[in-house]
Amino acid sequence: MEWRQDTVRLAPKSRGFHLVTDEVLGQGPRIDDLRVGLLHLFIQHTSASLTINENAAPAVRGDMERHFNEMVPENQPHYQHTVEGPDDMPAHIKASMLDTSLSVPIQDGQLAFGTWQGIYLNEHRDHGGARSVVVTIRGETT
């Protein structure tokens, strides 16, 4: 078993839910020579998150954004942390709800996703900028 690790820099994205599977795999450590293993992702930010969801229908990403905006609205009178703008405190709450890390099994050199699964970067700020994700792999080569 061996360890591999790298930090991937995801290009800035607009606010919303973005499919980044190819971007992560393209920049991160290789997995194609692993028979079995685990890919772990950790985003180094408090106002963006990671999740796994539908990779085929773009409408899912829009529905997710609209739903979370309804659940965690901006400009609430009880927010005290407001110096970074009206989108900042809701971004922290959304990131906590969705989480900052995830793991995916590696099987025969590929991520062992279900048919319609992909990795999402969930950008909760209006102008979040580039995002850093630590990609750690533990696996057994073929």
PDB file of C-alpha atoms in Angstrom:
ATOM      1  CA  MET A   1       0.000   0.000   0.000  1.00  0.00           C
ATOM      2  CA  GLU A   2       1.238   3.454  -0.779  1.00  0.00           C
ATOM      3  CA  TRP A   3       0.209   7.022  -0.058  1.00  0.00           C
ATOM      4  CA  ARG A   4      -0.107   9.785  -2.642  1.00  0.00           C
ATOM      5  CA  GLN A   5      -1.048  13.377  -1.968  1.00  0.00           C
ATOM      6  CA  ASP A   6      -1.292  16.637  -3.852  1.00  0.00           C
ATOM      7  CA  THR A   7      -3.156  19.916  -3.589  1.00  0.00           C
ATOM      8  CA  VAL A   8      -5.431  20.708  -6.516  1.00  0.00           C
ATOM      9  CA  ARG A   9      -6.253  24.330  -7.308  1.00  0.00           C
ATOM     10  CA  LEU A  10      -9.778  24.557  -8.746  1.00  0.00           C
ATOM     11  CA  ALA A  11     -10.407  27.507 -11.053  1.00  0.00           C
ATOM     12  CA  PRO A  12     -12.724  30.235  -9.687  1.00  0.00           C
ATOM     13  CA  LYS A  13     -16.381  29.396 -10.130  1.00  0.00           C
ATOM     14  CA  SER A  14     -19.555  31.430  -9.849  1.00  0.00           C
ATOM     15  CA  ARG A  15     -21.857  30.828  -6.924  1.00  0.00           C
ATOM     16  CA  GLY A  16     -23.554  27.460  -7.280  1.00  0.00           C
ATOM     17  CA  PHE A  17     -22.954  23.730  -7.490  1.00  0.00           C
ATOM     18  CA  HIS A  18     -20.269  22.683  -9.994  1.00  0.00           C
ATOM     19  CA  LEU A  19     -19.259  19.271 -11.283  1.00  0.00           C
ATOM     20  CA  VAL A  20     -15.458  19.053 -10.820  1.00  0.00           C
ATOM     21  CA  THR A  21     -14.683  15.338 -11.096  1.00  0.00           C
ATOM     22  CA  ASP A  22     -12.552  15.734 -14.237  1.00  0.00           C
ATOM     23  CA  GLU A  23     -10.768  18.802 -12.856  1.00  0.00           C
ATOM     24  CA  VAL A  24      -9.835  16.936  -9.652  1.00  0.00           C
ATOM     25  CA  LEU A  25      -8.721  13.783 -11.458  1.00  0.00           C
ATOM     26  CA  GLY A  26      -6.789  15.781 -14.064  1.00  0.00           C
ATOM     27  CA  GLN A  27      -4.724  17.664 -11.489  1.00  0.00           C
ATOM     28  CA  GLY A  28      -4.528  15.171  -8.631  1.00  0.00           C
ATOM     29  CA  PRO A  29      -2.362  12.091  -8.155  1.00  0.00           C
ATOM     30  CA  ARG A  30      -2.925   9.293 -10.622  1.00  0.00           C
ATOM     31  CA  ILE A  31      -5.248   6.425  -9.746  1.00  0.00           C
ATOM     32  CA  ASP A  32      -5.183   4.357 -12.947  1.00  0.00           C
ATOM     33  CA  ASP A  33      -2.548   1.940 -11.608  1.00  0.00           C
ATOM     34  CA  LEU A  34      -4.415   1.184  -8.373  1.00  0.00           C
ATOM     35  CA  ARG A  35      -6.271  -2.094  -8.020  1.00  0.00           C
ATOM     36  CA  VAL A  36      -7.984  -0.994  -4.813  1.00  0.00           C
ATOM     37  CA  GLY A  37      -7.820   2.171  -2.748  1.00  0.00           C
ATOM     38  CA  LEU A  38      -9.460   5.248  -1.349  1.00  0.00           C
ATOM     39  CA  LEU A  39      -9.499   8.821  -2.623  1.00  0.00           C
ATOM     40  CA  HIS A  40     -10.040  11.434   0.082  1.00  0.00           C
ATOM     41  CA  LEU A  41     -10.738  15.106  -0.700  1.00  0.00           C
ATOM     42  CA  PHE A  42     -10.532  18.016   1.750  1.00  0.00           C
ATOM     43  CA  ILE A  43     -11.356  21.600   0.738  1.00  0.00           C
ATOM     44  CA  GLN A  44      -9.257  24.177   2.579  1.00  0.00           C
ATOM     45  CA  HIS A  45     -11.977  26.800   2.855  1.00  0.00           C
ATOM     46  CA  THR A  46     -14.872  27.651   5.176  1.00  0.00           C
ATOM     47  CA  SER A  47     -17.287  29.092   2.618  1.00  0.00           C
ATOM     48  CA  ALA A  48     -17.295  26.294   0.027  1.00  0.00           C
ATOM     49  CA  SER A  49     -17.990  22.589   0.334  1.00  0.00           C
ATOM     50  CA  LEU A  50     -17.763  19.232  -1.424  1.00  0.00           C
ATOM     51  CA  THR A  51     -20.396  16.611  -2.086  1.00  0.00           C
ATOM     52  CA  ILE A  52     -21.215  13.750  -4.440  1.00  0.00           C
ATOM     53  CA  ASN A  53     -24.363  13.971  -6.510  1.00  0.00           C
ATOM     54  CA  GLU A  54     -25.963  13.711  -9.963  1.00  0.00           C
ATOM     55  CA  ASN A  55     -23.481  14.180 -12.827  1.00  0.00           C
ATOM     56  CA  ALA A  56     -25.823  13.988 -15.820  1.00  0.00           C
ATOM     57  CA  ALA A  57     -28.648  16.521 -15.431  1.00  0.00           C
ATOM     58  CA  PRO A  58     -27.473  20.129 -14.934  1.00  0.00           C
ATOM     59  CA  ALA A  59     -30.924  21.011 -13.554  1.00  0.00           C
ATOM     60  CA  VAL A  60     -29.999  19.155 -10.354  1.00  0.00           C
ATOM     61  CA  ARG A  61     -27.192  21.647  -9.664  1.00  0.00           C
ATOM     62  CA  GLY A  62     -29.545  24.597 -10.148  1.00  0.00           C
ATOM     63  CA  ASP A  63     -32.185  23.021  -7.936  1.00  0.00           C
ATOM     64  CA  MET A  64     -29.578  22.423  -5.223  1.00  0.00           C
ATOM     65  CA  GLU A  65     -28.496  26.072  -5.308  1.00  0.00           C
ATOM     66  CA  ARG A  66     -32.079  27.351  -5.121  1.00  0.00           C
ATOM     67  CA  HIS A  67     -32.953  24.956  -2.302  1.00  0.00           C
ATOM     68  CA  PHE A  68     -29.958  25.905  -0.150  1.00  0.00           C
ATOM     69  CA  ASN A  69     -30.621  29.615  -0.744  1.00  0.00           C
ATOM     70  CA  GLU A  70     -34.141  29.102   0.609  1.00  0.00           C
ATOM     71  CA  MET A  71     -32.878  27.070   3.586  1.00  0.00           C
ATOM     72  CA  VAL A  72     -30.104  29.542   4.463  1.00  0.00           C
ATOM     73  CA  PRO A  73     -31.109  33.029   3.297  1.00  0.00           C
ATOM     74  CA  GLU A  74     -28.921  36.130   3.318  1.00  0.00           C
ATOM     75  CA  ASN A  75     -29.447  39.297   5.397  1.00  0.00           C
ATOM     76  CA  GLN A  76     -30.907  37.638   8.469  1.00  0.00           C
ATOM     77  CA  PRO A  77     -31.199  39.983  11.468  1.00  0.00           C
ATOM     78  CA  HIS A  78     -29.647  37.410  13.821  1.00  0.00           C
ATOM     79  CA  TYR A  79     -26.357  37.170  11.840  1.00  0.00           C
ATOM     80  CA  GLN A  80     -23.540  38.914  13.693  1.00  0.00           C
ATOM     81  CA  HIS A  81     -20.735  38.001  11.277  1.00  0.00           C
ATOM     82  CA  THR A  82     -21.574  40.436   8.465  1.00  0.00           C
ATOM     83  CA  VAL A  83     -18.333  42.364   7.725  1.00  0.00           C
ATOM     84  CA  GLU A  84     -17.484  40.242   4.658  1.00  0.00           C
ATOM     85  CA  GLY A  85     -20.826  40.779   2.939  1.00  0.00           C
ATOM     86  CA  PRO A  86     -24.351  39.357   3.019  1.00  0.00           C
ATOM     87  CA  ASP A  87     -23.299  36.090   1.322  1.00  0.00           C
ATOM     88  CA  ASP A  88     -20.530  35.219   3.815  1.00  0.00           C
ATOM     89  CA  MET A  89     -22.360  33.942   6.905  1.00  0.00           C
ATOM     90  CA  PRO A  90     -24.812  31.875   4.838  1.00  0.00           C
ATOM     91  CA  ALA A  91     -21.775  30.441   3.003  1.00  0.00           C
ATOM     92  CA  HIS A  92     -20.270  29.263   6.306  1.00  0.00           C
ATOM     93  CA  ILE A  93     -23.559  27.643   7.328  1.00  0.00           C
ATOM     94  CA  LYS A  94     -23.969  25.885   3.960  1.00  0.00           C
ATOM     95  CA  ALA A  95     -20.375  24.619   4.079  1.00  0.00           C
ATOM     96  CA  SER A  96     -21.023  23.151   7.536  1.00  0.00           C
ATOM     97  CA  MET A  97     -24.237  21.516   6.361  1.00  0.00           C
ATOM     98  CA  LEU A  98     -22.620  19.887   3.321  1.00  0.00           C
ATOM     99  CA  ASP A  99     -19.117  19.269   4.727  1.00  0.00           C
ATOM    100  CA  THR A 100     -15.557  19.993   3.693  1.00  0.00           C
ATOM    101  CA  SER A 101     -14.365  16.466   2.905  1.00  0.00           C
ATOM    102  CA  LEU A 102     -15.441  13.276   1.206  1.00  0.00           C
ATOM    103  CA  SER A 103     -14.050   9.858   0.332  1.00  0.00           C
ATOM    104  CA  VAL A 104     -14.564   7.709  -2.748  1.00  0.00           C
ATOM    105  CA  PRO A 105     -13.408   4.103  -3.190  1.00  0.00           C
ATOM    106  CA  ILE A 106     -10.999   3.312  -6.030  1.00  0.00           C
ATOM    107  CA  GLN A 107     -11.632   0.058  -7.884  1.00  0.00           C
ATOM    108  CA  ASP A 108      -9.506  -1.207 -10.779  1.00  0.00           C
ATOM    109  CA  GLY A 109      -8.001   2.219 -11.498  1.00  0.00           C
ATOM    110  CA  GLN A 110     -11.270   4.176 -11.446  1.00  0.00           C
ATOM    111  CA  LEU A 111     -13.474   5.882  -8.909  1.00  0.00           C
ATOM    112  CA  ALA A 112     -16.145   3.395  -7.857  1.00  0.00           C
ATOM    113  CA  PHE A 113     -19.046   5.767  -8.482  1.00  0.00           C
ATOM    114  CA  GLY A 114     -22.598   4.736  -9.154  1.00  0.00           C
ATOM    115  CA  THR A 115     -23.926   5.360 -12.658  1.00  0.00           C
ATOM    116  CA  TRP A 116     -24.801   9.044 -12.262  1.00  0.00           C
ATOM    117  CA  GLN A 117     -22.409  10.225  -9.537  1.00  0.00           C
ATOM    118  CA  GLY A 118     -19.792  12.965  -9.668  1.00  0.00           C
ATOM    119  CA  ILE A 119     -17.829  15.259  -7.355  1.00  0.00           C
ATOM    120  CA  TYR A 120     -19.314  18.705  -6.764  1.00  0.00           C
ATOM    121  CA  LEU A 121     -17.593  21.870  -5.645  1.00  0.00           C
ATOM    122  CA  ASN A 122     -20.315  23.858  -3.927  1.00  0.00           C
ATOM    123  CA  GLU A 123     -19.354  27.520  -4.162  1.00  0.00           C
ATOM    124  CA  HIS A 124     -21.365  29.415  -1.579  1.00  0.00           C
ATOM    125  CA  ARG A 125     -19.869  32.897  -2.110  1.00  0.00           C
ATOM    126  CA  ASP A 126     -20.776  35.293  -4.904  1.00  0.00           C
ATOM    127  CA  HIS A 127     -17.050  35.693  -5.721  1.00  0.00           C
ATOM    128  CA  GLY A 128     -15.224  32.893  -3.943  1.00  0.00           C
ATOM    129  CA  GLY A 129     -12.083  32.753  -6.072  1.00  0.00           C
ATOM    130  CA  ALA A 130      -9.891  29.716  -6.710  1.00  0.00           C
ATOM    131  CA  ARG A 131     -10.337  26.863  -4.236  1.00  0.00           C
ATOM    132  CA  SER A 132      -7.659  24.489  -2.901  1.00  0.00           C
ATOM    133  CA  VAL A 133      -8.488  20.833  -2.360  1.00  0.00           C
ATOM    134  CA  VAL A 134      -6.049  18.390  -0.745  1.00  0.00           C
ATOM    135  CA  VAL A 135      -6.278  15.058  -2.574  1.00  0.00           C
ATOM    136  CA  THR A 136      -5.009  12.080  -0.590  1.00  0.00           C
ATOM    137  CA  ILE A 137      -4.924   8.548  -1.963  1.00  0.00           C
ATOM    138  CA  ARG A 138      -4.144   5.278  -0.226  1.00  0.00           C
ATOM    139  CA  GLY A 139      -4.035   2.286  -2.494  1.00  0.00           C
ATOM    140  CA  GLU A 140      -2.585  -0.968  -3.675  1.00  0.00           C
ATOM    141  CA  THR A 141      -1.085  -1.072  -7.167  1.00  0.00           C
ATOM    142  CA  THR A 142      -1.901  -3.714  -9.749  1.00  0.00           C
TER     143      THR A 142
END
